[in-house]
C-alpha cells in the first residue's frame, strides 16, 4: 500500500527558482518571503534550504523568533513590524528588522533606543491602501526615523504593488511614479517588487526584491504557466487511492449527491480532503492525476476523501498513486478550478500533511 497524503518538497527546485529570480532582477538583493509557513512548504526547512538569499521576510513575530531559534542567522524582516512594546523588545532580542508603517510604530521606536541598531524599512502606501504612510506623510515620518538617537543602523524604503500581476501595467506605473516622487532625493535602499513585480511587464527596479510565490515555483499571473517563467514547482502534493467501487448508472457519489453517474462508472476514493487543505469549492470535473493520467473529481470534497472518476483508466486499485499538484499538474490549474489562486491552496496545506524532502 503506498502512502497517504504528503507534500514532497524539492529543495533543488527552490534553489533553482532563486537563480531564475536573480537572473530576472540582476544585481538586486533577494528577500525571500517565507511567511505563512513558507506558503505551506515549512518555514524552517525552507529557510535552511536557502543559504544564498540575502534576507528572509515573515509576517508575524513568532515566525521570526522561530527562525532565529532554529539557527537562521541571515537578516529577517517583519513585514508588518510590531504593535506593542513587548513585541518590540522581542524583535530587538532576536534582531528582527522592522517595517515601520504608521505613527504608533514611530512612537514605540522612540521609547526603545535599543531598537535603533536594527535596520528599519519605512513603508509608503502608493495605492494599495493597506499599510504604509501616505506619500504626503512620508517625509515627516522619515525625518522622525532619522532623528532617533542612537541613529538606526539603516533606513530603507519600501512599497507594495497592488496589481503587478495584471498585464495592463497602468496601476503599477502610477504606484512607481508616486514612490519616485515621494522618495526623490531621499537616500536609502529601496524595495518594491513582489513576484509579479519581478516577472511582470513593467520594470520595477529597487535594490531589493521580495519574492514569495515565485520561490515556490508557482506563477502569480492568471495567464500562462510557471514553466514559461522558468520556474519549477517545489511542492508535489501526492496521495493514493484507498478504495475503488463500481457505481451503477443513475446513482450519486458523496455528500448531497452532488454528482450522478450518467453511465456505470468506476470511482476511486482518494485520501485527500478539506482536512488536508483542499478547497471544498472544487467542482465536479476538476482534474487530478491518477496513475499518471488526468481524471475528474466527482462529487463534493469531504474532510478526508475525494472521489475521482477512473472509468477510463486501467488498473486502478488500492494504493494507486494520485497527484493533486506538482510538476505535471500545476497548482495554478487546481486553483483556477476552485476559483482561487495558488497562494491560497499552498498556504492551506494543513498540519496533518507531512512535509518530506524529495
Ligand atoms: C507576501 C508579500 C510579498 C511576497 O509576495 P508574492 O506575491 O508571494 O511574491 C512581498 N512583499 C510583501 C510586503 C508581502 O506581504
mmCIF file of C-alpha atoms and ligand atoms in Angstrom:
data_model
loop_
_atom_site.group_PDB
_atom_site.id
_atom_site.type_symbol
_atom_site.label_atom_id
_atom_site.label_comp_id
_atom_site.label_asym_id
_atom_site.label_seq_id
_atom_site.Cartn_x
_atom_site.Cartn_y
_atom_site.Cartn_z
ATOM 1 C CA UNK A 1 0.000 0.000 0.000
ATOM 2 C CA UNK A 2 1.581 3.268 -0.958
ATOM 3 C CA UNK A 3 1.358 6.110 1.470
ATOM 4 C CA UNK A 4 -1.397 8.564 2.175
ATOM 5 C CA UNK A 5 -1.225 12.274 1.606
ATOM 6 C CA UNK A 6 2.112 14.017 1.846
ATOM 7 C CA UNK A 7 3.800 17.074 0.431
ATOM 8 C CA UNK A 8 7.138 16.261 -1.128
ATOM 9 C CA UNK A 9 9.433 19.280 -1.083
ATOM 10 C CA UNK A 10 12.119 19.681 -3.727
ATOM 11 C CA UNK A 11 14.935 21.793 -2.298
ATOM 12 C CA UNK A 12 16.805 21.782 -5.612
ATOM 13 C CA UNK A 13 13.768 23.351 -7.301
ATOM 14 C CA UNK A 14 13.669 26.018 -4.588
ATOM 15 C CA UNK A 15 17.294 26.947 -5.231
ATOM 16 C CA UNK A 16 16.758 26.812 -8.978
ATOM 17 C CA UNK A 17 13.913 29.315 -8.610
ATOM 18 C CA UNK A 18 16.163 31.668 -6.641
ATOM 19 C CA UNK A 19 18.597 31.639 -9.551
ATOM 20 C CA UNK A 20 15.791 32.347 -12.025
ATOM 21 C CA UNK A 21 14.709 35.287 -9.868
ATOM 22 C CA UNK A 22 18.296 36.535 -9.679
ATOM 23 C CA UNK A 23 18.530 36.466 -13.466
ATOM 24 C CA UNK A 24 15.294 38.491 -13.686
ATOM 25 C CA UNK A 25 16.447 41.078 -11.171
ATOM 26 C CA UNK A 26 20.161 41.301 -11.826
ATOM 27 C CA UNK A 27 22.083 42.974 -9.055
ATOM 28 C CA UNK A 28 19.120 43.106 -6.680
ATOM 29 C CA UNK A 29 19.300 41.513 -3.285
ATOM 30 C CA UNK A 30 16.738 38.860 -2.526
ATOM 31 C CA UNK A 31 14.482 38.947 0.500
ATOM 32 C CA UNK A 32 12.871 35.502 0.443
ATOM 33 C CA UNK A 33 9.317 35.743 1.727
ATOM 34 C CA UNK A 34 8.668 32.761 3.990
ATOM 35 C CA UNK A 35 5.551 33.949 5.799
ATOM 36 C CA UNK A 36 2.613 31.579 6.359
ATOM 37 C CA UNK A 37 4.881 28.596 6.945
ATOM 38 C CA UNK A 38 6.728 29.404 3.728
ATOM 39 C CA UNK A 39 3.466 29.250 1.772
ATOM 40 C CA UNK A 40 2.868 25.793 3.224
ATOM 41 C CA UNK A 41 6.361 24.488 2.434
ATOM 42 C CA UNK A 42 7.668 24.513 6.014
ATOM 43 C CA UNK A 43 9.113 27.707 7.493
ATOM 44 C CA UNK A 44 12.333 26.418 8.985
ATOM 45 C CA UNK A 45 13.214 23.857 6.340
ATOM 46 C CA UNK A 46 12.638 26.374 3.583
ATOM 47 C CA UNK A 47 14.841 28.996 5.203
ATOM 48 C CA UNK A 48 17.578 26.471 5.929
ATOM 49 C CA UNK A 49 17.347 25.344 2.323
ATOM 50 C CA UNK A 50 18.091 28.839 1.014
ATOM 51 C CA UNK A 51 21.597 29.720 2.141
ATOM 52 C CA UNK A 52 22.177 32.061 -0.782
ATOM 53 C CA UNK A 53 19.445 34.644 -0.217
ATOM 54 C CA UNK A 54 20.197 37.969 1.433
ATOM 55 C CA UNK A 55 17.307 38.093 3.912
ATOM 56 C CA UNK A 56 14.044 36.461 4.879
ATOM 57 C CA UNK A 57 10.688 38.114 5.386
ATOM 58 C CA UNK A 58 7.863 36.976 7.636
ATOM 59 C CA UNK A 59 4.523 38.473 8.603
ATOM 60 C CA UNK A 60 4.441 37.566 12.271
ATOM 61 C CA UNK A 61 6.883 37.984 15.099
ATOM 62 C CA UNK A 62 6.640 34.335 16.114
ATOM 63 C CA UNK A 63 7.802 33.217 12.696
ATOM 64 C CA UNK A 64 10.903 35.356 13.007
ATOM 65 C CA UNK A 65 11.614 34.096 16.503
ATOM 66 C CA UNK A 66 11.240 30.528 15.348
ATOM 67 C CA UNK A 67 13.746 31.045 12.543
ATOM 68 C CA UNK A 68 16.262 32.518 14.977
ATOM 69 C CA UNK A 69 15.721 29.678 17.439
ATOM 70 C CA UNK A 70 16.421 27.208 14.672
ATOM 71 C CA UNK A 71 19.698 28.881 13.844
ATOM 72 C CA UNK A 72 18.864 31.180 10.931
ATOM 73 C CA UNK A 73 21.445 33.993 11.075
ATOM 74 C CA UNK A 74 20.508 35.962 7.963
ATOM 75 C CA UNK A 75 18.569 39.219 8.309
ATOM 76 C CA UNK A 76 14.856 38.651 8.950
ATOM 77 C CA UNK A 77 12.330 41.364 8.166
ATOM 78 C CA UNK A 78 8.992 41.626 9.964
ATOM 79 C CA UNK A 79 6.739 42.787 7.137
ATOM 80 C CA UNK A 80 4.122 44.307 9.411
ATOM 81 C CA UNK A 81 6.508 45.470 12.092
ATOM 82 C CA UNK A 82 5.433 45.328 15.735
ATOM 83 C CA UNK A 83 2.407 46.663 17.550
ATOM 84 C CA UNK A 84 3.340 46.643 21.241
ATOM 85 C CA UNK A 85 6.369 47.413 23.338
ATOM 86 C CA UNK A 86 6.690 43.736 24.316
ATOM 87 C CA UNK A 87 6.806 42.760 20.666
ATOM 88 C CA UNK A 88 9.381 45.438 20.003
ATOM 89 C CA UNK A 89 11.553 44.048 22.793
ATOM 90 C CA UNK A 90 11.231 40.572 21.319
ATOM 91 C CA UNK A 91 12.219 41.907 17.921
ATOM 92 C CA UNK A 92 15.281 43.560 19.452
ATOM 93 C CA UNK A 93 16.202 40.418 21.351
ATOM 94 C CA UNK A 94 16.045 38.292 18.208
ATOM 95 C CA UNK A 95 17.406 41.002 15.968
ATOM 96 C CA UNK A 96 14.493 41.204 13.561
ATOM 97 C CA UNK A 97 14.383 44.081 11.106
ATOM 98 C CA UNK A 98 11.191 46.095 11.255
ATOM 99 C CA UNK A 99 8.848 47.540 8.723
ATOM 100 C CA UNK A 100 7.534 50.847 10.031
ATOM 101 C CA UNK A 101 4.210 51.737 8.511
ATOM 102 C CA UNK A 102 2.397 54.029 10.929
ATOM 103 C CA UNK A 103 2.862 56.615 13.629
ATOM 104 C CA UNK A 104 2.194 54.213 16.511
ATOM 105 C CA UNK A 105 5.307 52.348 15.445
ATOM 106 C CA UNK A 106 7.322 55.574 15.325
ATOM 107 C CA UNK A 107 6.280 56.247 18.907
ATOM 108 C CA UNK A 108 7.253 52.748 20.010
ATOM 109 C CA UNK A 109 10.675 53.093 18.424
ATOM 110 C CA UNK A 110 11.289 56.368 20.242
ATOM 111 C CA UNK A 111 10.771 54.501 23.536
ATOM 112 C CA UNK A 112 13.350 51.801 22.878
ATOM 113 C CA UNK A 113 16.775 53.131 21.909
ATOM 114 C CA UNK A 114 17.980 49.530 21.589
ATOM 115 C CA UNK A 115 15.747 49.197 18.562
ATOM 116 C CA UNK A 116 17.894 51.623 16.659
ATOM 117 C CA UNK A 117 20.568 49.083 15.991
ATOM 118 C CA UNK A 118 18.038 47.294 13.783
ATOM 119 C CA UNK A 119 17.631 48.061 10.130
ATOM 120 C CA UNK A 120 14.269 49.757 9.611
ATOM 121 C CA UNK A 121 12.123 49.684 6.486
ATOM 122 C CA UNK A 122 9.759 52.596 6.115
ATOM 123 C CA UNK A 123 6.726 51.658 4.089
ATOM 124 C CA UNK A 124 4.971 54.072 1.778
ATOM 125 C CA UNK A 125 1.415 53.461 0.683
ATOM 126 C CA UNK A 126 1.438 54.207 -3.033
ATOM 127 C CA UNK A 127 -2.042 52.881 -3.766
ATOM 128 C CA UNK A 128 -2.607 49.569 -2.033
ATOM 129 C CA UNK A 129 -4.316 51.345 0.862
ATOM 130 C CA UNK A 130 -3.428 48.657 3.313
ATOM 131 C CA UNK A 131 -0.261 49.537 5.204
ATOM 132 C CA UNK A 132 2.147 52.436 4.919
ATOM 133 C CA UNK A 133 2.492 56.185 5.214
ATOM 134 C CA UNK A 134 0.686 58.107 2.536
ATOM 135 C CA UNK A 135 3.107 59.848 0.180
ATOM 136 C CA UNK A 136 2.339 63.265 1.669
ATOM 137 C CA UNK A 137 3.051 61.952 5.193
ATOM 138 C CA UNK A 138 6.207 60.097 4.263
ATOM 139 C CA UNK A 139 8.752 62.899 4.706
ATOM 140 C CA UNK A 140 7.685 63.689 8.249
ATOM 141 C CA UNK A 141 7.798 60.011 9.200
ATOM 142 C CA UNK A 142 11.170 59.574 7.565
ATOM 143 C CA UNK A 143 12.546 62.581 9.435
ATOM 144 C CA UNK A 144 11.325 61.148 12.728
ATOM 145 C CA UNK A 145 13.255 57.965 11.997
ATOM 146 C CA UNK A 146 16.333 59.967 11.092
ATOM 147 C CA UNK A 147 16.043 61.876 14.357
ATOM 148 C CA UNK A 148 16.149 58.724 16.518
ATOM 149 C CA UNK A 149 19.229 58.529 18.727
ATOM 150 C CA UNK A 150 21.268 56.453 18.520
ATOM 151 C CA UNK A 151 20.673 56.555 14.771
ATOM 152 C CA UNK A 152 19.126 53.443 13.196
ATOM 153 C CA UNK A 153 21.584 51.094 11.552
ATOM 154 C CA UNK A 154 19.830 51.638 8.232
ATOM 155 C CA UNK A 155 16.664 53.255 6.972
ATOM 156 C CA UNK A 156 15.338 51.645 3.821
ATOM 157 C CA UNK A 157 12.316 52.487 1.730
ATOM 158 C CA UNK A 158 9.620 50.161 0.512
ATOM 159 C CA UNK A 159 6.204 49.971 -1.046
ATOM 160 C CA UNK A 160 3.941 47.151 -2.165
ATOM 161 C CA UNK A 161 2.325 46.756 -5.575
ATOM 162 C CA UNK A 162 -1.404 46.140 -5.787
ATOM 163 C CA UNK A 163 -1.792 44.956 -9.374
ATOM 164 C CA UNK A 164 1.583 43.891 -10.717
ATOM 165 C CA UNK A 165 0.005 40.595 -11.830
ATOM 166 C CA UNK A 166 -2.194 42.371 -14.361
ATOM 167 C CA UNK A 167 -0.942 42.604 -17.930
ATOM 168 C CA UNK A 168 -2.056 46.228 -18.067
ATOM 169 C CA UNK A 169 0.657 48.000 -16.084
ATOM 170 C CA UNK A 170 -1.239 51.237 -15.512
ATOM 171 C CA UNK A 171 -1.638 50.880 -11.773
ATOM 172 C CA UNK A 172 1.931 49.686 -11.307
ATOM 173 C CA UNK A 173 3.244 52.682 -13.230
ATOM 174 C CA UNK A 174 1.143 55.002 -11.097
ATOM 175 C CA UNK A 175 2.485 53.436 -7.945
ATOM 176 C CA UNK A 176 6.061 53.695 -9.190
ATOM 177 C CA UNK A 177 5.532 57.368 -10.033
ATOM 178 C CA UNK A 178 4.142 58.088 -6.574
ATOM 179 C CA UNK A 179 7.006 56.227 -4.948
ATOM 180 C CA UNK A 180 9.604 58.064 -7.004
ATOM 181 C CA UNK A 181 8.018 61.431 -6.270
ATOM 182 C CA UNK A 182 7.698 60.795 -2.539
ATOM 183 C CA UNK A 183 11.238 59.496 -2.124
ATOM 184 C CA UNK A 184 13.013 61.825 -4.551
ATOM 185 C CA UNK A 185 16.415 62.720 -3.154
ATOM 186 C CA UNK A 186 15.999 60.523 -0.076
ATOM 187 C CA UNK A 187 18.957 58.208 0.451
ATOM 188 C CA UNK A 188 18.486 54.544 1.267
ATOM 189 C CA UNK A 189 17.943 51.238 -0.436
ATOM 190 C CA UNK A 190 14.562 50.585 -1.992
ATOM 191 C CA UNK A 191 12.324 47.552 -2.284
ATOM 192 C CA UNK A 192 9.227 47.397 -4.435
ATOM 193 C CA UNK A 193 8.838 44.101 -6.273
ATOM 194 C CA UNK A 194 6.916 41.025 -5.184
ATOM 195 C CA UNK A 195 6.895 38.012 -7.535
ATOM 196 C CA UNK A 196 4.595 39.699 -10.036
ATOM 197 C CA UNK A 197 6.763 42.805 -9.935
ATOM 198 C CA UNK A 198 9.830 40.714 -10.731
ATOM 199 C CA UNK A 199 8.266 38.856 -13.649
ATOM 200 C CA UNK A 200 5.710 41.408 -14.805
ATOM 201 C CA UNK A 201 5.577 43.693 -17.806
ATOM 202 C CA UNK A 202 6.645 46.911 -16.061
ATOM 203 C CA UNK A 203 10.271 47.153 -14.915
ATOM 204 C CA UNK A 204 10.099 47.898 -11.215
ATOM 205 C CA UNK A 205 13.693 48.283 -10.035
ATOM 206 C CA UNK A 206 14.936 48.638 -6.476
ATOM 207 C CA UNK A 207 17.964 47.303 -4.610
ATOM 208 C CA UNK A 208 15.898 44.550 -3.026
ATOM 209 C CA UNK A 209 13.210 42.234 -4.406
ATOM 210 C CA UNK A 210 10.730 40.346 -2.241
ATOM 211 C CA UNK A 211 9.671 37.144 -3.997
ATOM 212 C CA UNK A 212 7.237 34.800 -2.320
ATOM 213 C CA UNK A 213 5.152 32.689 -4.672
ATOM 214 C CA UNK A 214 7.799 32.529 -7.402
ATOM 215 C CA UNK A 215 10.290 30.994 -4.993
ATOM 216 C CA UNK A 216 7.916 28.082 -4.612
ATOM 217 C CA UNK A 217 7.672 27.677 -8.351
ATOM 218 C CA UNK A 218 4.166 28.961 -8.981
ATOM 219 C CA UNK A 219 3.138 31.825 -11.210
ATOM 220 C CA UNK A 220 1.461 34.932 -9.807
ATOM 221 C CA UNK A 221 -0.255 35.596 -13.147
ATOM 222 C CA UNK A 222 -3.738 34.481 -14.149
ATOM 223 C CA UNK A 223 -2.472 33.590 -17.633
ATOM 224 C CA UNK A 224 0.479 31.430 -18.588
ATOM 225 C CA UNK A 225 2.419 28.963 -16.530
ATOM 226 C CA UNK A 226 5.273 28.937 -14.064
ATOM 227 C CA UNK A 227 7.200 26.756 -16.501
ATOM 228 C CA UNK A 228 7.074 29.590 -19.048
ATOM 229 C CA UNK A 229 8.776 31.782 -16.455
ATOM 230 C CA UNK A 230 11.440 29.112 -15.997
ATOM 231 C CA UNK A 231 10.213 28.198 -12.517
ATOM 232 C CA UNK A 232 9.936 24.685 -11.117
ATOM 233 C CA UNK A 233 7.277 23.724 -8.568
ATOM 234 C CA UNK A 234 8.771 23.000 -5.174
ATOM 235 C CA UNK A 235 5.838 21.099 -3.726
ATOM 236 C CA UNK A 236 4.325 17.891 -5.026
ATOM 237 C CA UNK A 237 1.129 17.038 -3.159
ATOM 238 C CA UNK A 238 0.505 13.357 -3.535
ATOM 239 C CA UNK A 239 -1.624 10.673 -2.017
ATOM 240 C CA UNK A 240 -3.181 7.373 -3.004
ATOM 241 C CA UNK A 241 -6.373 5.524 -3.717
ATOM 242 C CA UNK A 242 -7.912 3.894 -0.637
ATOM 243 C CA UNK A 243 -10.885 2.179 -2.304
ATOM 244 C CA UNK A 244 -12.360 1.577 -5.742
ATOM 245 C CA UNK A 245 -16.033 0.971 -6.414
ATOM 246 C CA UNK A 246 -18.410 0.442 -9.249
ATOM 247 C CA UNK A 247 -21.240 2.970 -9.257
ATOM 248 C CA UNK A 248 -24.292 1.976 -11.304
ATOM 249 C CA UNK A 249 -25.754 4.451 -13.755
ATOM 250 C CA UNK A 250 -28.105 6.900 -12.041
ATOM 251 C CA UNK A 251 -26.579 6.683 -8.558
ATOM 252 C CA UNK A 252 -24.830 9.577 -6.867
ATOM 253 C CA UNK A 253 -21.481 9.928 -5.128
ATOM 254 C CA UNK A 254 -20.703 11.685 -1.872
ATOM 255 C CA UNK A 255 -22.456 14.258 0.330
ATOM 256 C CA UNK A 256 -25.510 15.849 -1.123
ATOM 257 C CA UNK A 257 -25.436 13.586 -4.152
ATOM 258 C CA UNK A 258 -23.658 16.363 -5.994
ATOM 259 C CA UNK A 259 -22.589 14.096 -8.849
ATOM 260 C CA UNK A 260 -24.689 11.477 -10.588
ATOM 261 C CA UNK A 261 -23.292 8.720 -12.752
ATOM 262 C CA UNK A 262 -24.587 9.139 -16.313
ATOM 263 C CA UNK A 263 -23.305 5.630 -17.062
ATOM 264 C CA UNK A 264 -21.847 2.877 -14.965
ATOM 265 C CA UNK A 265 -18.638 4.315 -13.522
ATOM 266 C CA UNK A 266 -15.555 3.176 -11.709
ATOM 267 C CA UNK A 267 -14.844 5.573 -8.868
ATOM 268 C CA UNK A 268 -11.618 5.808 -6.910
ATOM 269 C CA UNK A 269 -11.828 7.091 -3.366
ATOM 270 C CA UNK A 270 -8.708 9.088 -2.644
ATOM 271 C CA UNK A 271 -7.177 10.064 0.694
ATOM 272 C CA UNK A 272 -7.286 13.862 0.499
ATOM 273 C CA UNK A 273 -9.916 16.294 1.673
ATOM 274 C CA UNK A 274 -10.521 19.701 3.120
ATOM 275 C CA UNK A 275 -8.937 18.442 6.332
ATOM 276 C CA UNK A 276 -5.710 18.406 4.339
ATOM 277 C CA UNK A 277 -6.368 21.822 2.871
ATOM 278 C CA UNK A 278 -8.111 21.022 -0.396
ATOM 279 C CA UNK A 279 -10.777 23.623 -1.052
ATOM 280 C CA UNK A 280 -14.302 22.337 -0.664
ATOM 281 C CA UNK A 281 -15.254 24.608 -3.533
ATOM 282 C CA UNK A 282 -13.555 22.302 -6.070
ATOM 283 C CA UNK A 283 -16.249 21.458 -8.603
ATOM 284 C CA UNK A 284 -17.103 18.259 -10.437
ATOM 285 C CA UNK A 285 -14.597 17.816 -13.223
ATOM 286 C CA UNK A 286 -11.587 19.427 -11.534
ATOM 287 C CA UNK A 287 -8.578 17.451 -12.711
ATOM 288 C CA UNK A 288 -6.221 15.372 -10.596
ATOM 289 C CA UNK A 289 -3.830 12.691 -11.785
ATOM 290 C CA UNK A 290 -4.335 9.004 -11.078
ATOM 291 C CA UNK A 291 -1.569 6.626 -12.100
ATOM 292 C CA UNK A 292 -0.106 9.445 -14.166
ATOM 293 C CA UNK A 293 -3.309 10.199 -16.055
ATOM 294 C CA UNK A 294 -5.705 13.035 -15.669
ATOM 295 C CA UNK A 295 -9.046 12.165 -14.128
ATOM 296 C CA UNK A 296 -12.014 14.268 -12.990
ATOM 297 C CA UNK A 297 -13.112 14.843 -9.431
ATOM 298 C CA UNK A 298 -16.725 13.796 -8.855
ATOM 299 C CA UNK A 299 -18.982 14.859 -6.005
ATOM 300 C CA UNK A 300 -18.089 17.061 -3.074
ATOM 301 C CA UNK A 301 -14.746 17.265 -1.397
ATOM 302 C CA UNK A 302 -15.209 15.843 2.101
ATOM 303 C CA UNK A 303 -12.927 16.181 5.102
ATOM 304 C CA UNK A 304 -10.732 13.169 4.429
ATOM 305 C CA UNK A 305 -11.643 11.990 0.954
ATOM 306 C CA UNK A 306 -12.371 12.915 -2.599
ATOM 307 C CA UNK A 307 -13.867 10.726 -5.320
ATOM 308 C CA UNK A 308 -12.383 10.537 -8.804
ATOM 309 C CA UNK A 309 -13.891 9.001 -11.911
ATOM 310 C CA UNK A 310 -11.336 6.476 -13.142
ATOM 311 C CA UNK A 311 -13.600 4.631 -15.533
ATOM 312 C CA UNK A 312 -11.192 5.422 -18.354
ATOM 313 C CA UNK A 313 -8.044 4.379 -16.511
ATOM 314 C CA UNK A 314 -6.994 0.740 -16.371
ATOM 315 C CA UNK A 315 -5.641 -0.982 -13.314
ATOM 316 C CA UNK A 316 -6.533 1.458 -10.587
ATOM 317 C CA UNK A 317 -6.598 -0.182 -7.182
ATOM 318 C CA UNK A 318 -5.970 0.479 -3.546
ATOM 319 C CA UNK A 319 -2.567 2.127 -3.330
ATOM 320 C CA UNK A 320 -2.504 3.609 -6.827
ATOM 321 C CA UNK A 321 -0.683 6.956 -6.600
ATOM 322 C CA UNK A 322 -2.625 10.187 -7.043
ATOM 323 C CA UNK A 323 -1.081 13.560 -7.773
ATOM 324 C CA UNK A 324 -3.005 16.618 -6.613
ATOM 325 C CA UNK A 325 -0.414 19.103 -7.805
ATOM 326 C CA UNK A 326 3.206 19.095 -8.850
ATOM 327 C CA UNK A 327 5.317 19.420 -11.970
ATOM 328 C CA UNK A 328 2.851 17.507 -14.172
ATOM 329 C CA UNK A 329 -0.202 19.241 -12.779
ATOM 330 C CA UNK A 330 0.470 22.840 -11.760
ATOM 331 C CA UNK A 331 -1.141 24.064 -8.572
ATOM 332 C CA UNK A 332 -2.318 27.065 -10.590
ATOM 333 C CA UNK A 333 -4.614 24.752 -12.515
ATOM 334 C CA UNK A 334 -6.351 23.324 -9.468
ATOM 335 C CA UNK A 335 -6.544 26.845 -8.041
ATOM 336 C CA UNK A 336 -8.321 28.032 -11.181
ATOM 337 C CA UNK A 337 -10.781 25.129 -10.918
ATOM 338 C CA UNK A 338 -11.531 26.155 -7.349
ATOM 339 C CA UNK A 339 -11.928 29.818 -8.277
ATOM 340 C CA UNK A 340 -8.929 30.825 -6.213
ATOM 341 C CA UNK A 341 -5.197 31.484 -6.537
ATOM 342 C CA UNK A 342 -2.230 29.179 -5.922
ATOM 343 C CA UNK A 343 -1.283 31.242 -2.856
ATOM 344 C CA UNK A 344 -4.398 30.100 -1.057
ATOM 345 C CA UNK A 345 -4.024 26.418 -1.944
ATOM 346 C CA UNK A 346 -0.381 26.279 -0.885
ATOM 347 C CA UNK A 347 -0.952 28.119 2.389
ATOM 348 C CA UNK A 348 -3.922 25.900 3.182
ATOM 349 C CA UNK A 349 -1.968 22.634 3.220
ATOM 350 C CA UNK A 350 -2.794 21.565 6.737
ATOM 351 C CA UNK A 351 -0.727 20.371 9.621
ATOM 352 C CA UNK A 352 -1.694 16.757 9.203
ATOM 353 C CA UNK A 353 0.047 16.629 5.822
ATOM 354 C CA UNK A 354 3.652 15.604 6.401
ATOM 355 C CA UNK A 355 6.274 17.641 4.564
ATOM 356 C CA UNK A 356 9.025 15.408 3.239
ATOM 357 C CA UNK A 357 12.171 16.143 1.296
ATOM 358 C CA UNK A 358 12.366 14.538 -2.155
HETATM 359 C C1 LIG B 1 3.658 38.469 0.809
HETATM 360 C C2 LIG B 1 4.447 39.652 0.425
HETATM 361 C C3 LIG B 1 5.384 39.576 -0.612
HETATM 362 C C4 LIG B 1 5.536 38.358 -1.495
HETATM 363 O O1 LIG B 1 4.517 38.362 -2.454
HETATM 364 P P1 LIG B 1 4.468 37.278 -3.648
HETATM 365 O O2 LIG B 1 3.356 37.723 -4.485
HETATM 366 O O3 LIG B 1 4.213 35.964 -2.996
HETATM 367 O O4 LIG B 1 5.790 37.321 -4.306
HETATM 368 C C5 LIG B 1 6.172 40.684 -0.851
HETATM 369 N N1 LIG B 1 6.026 41.811 -0.121
HETATM 370 C C6 LIG B 1 5.123 41.930 0.871
HETATM 371 C C7 LIG B 1 5.006 43.203 1.623
HETATM 372 C C8 LIG B 1 4.292 40.867 1.174
HETATM 373 O O5 LIG B 1 3.383 40.985 2.126
#
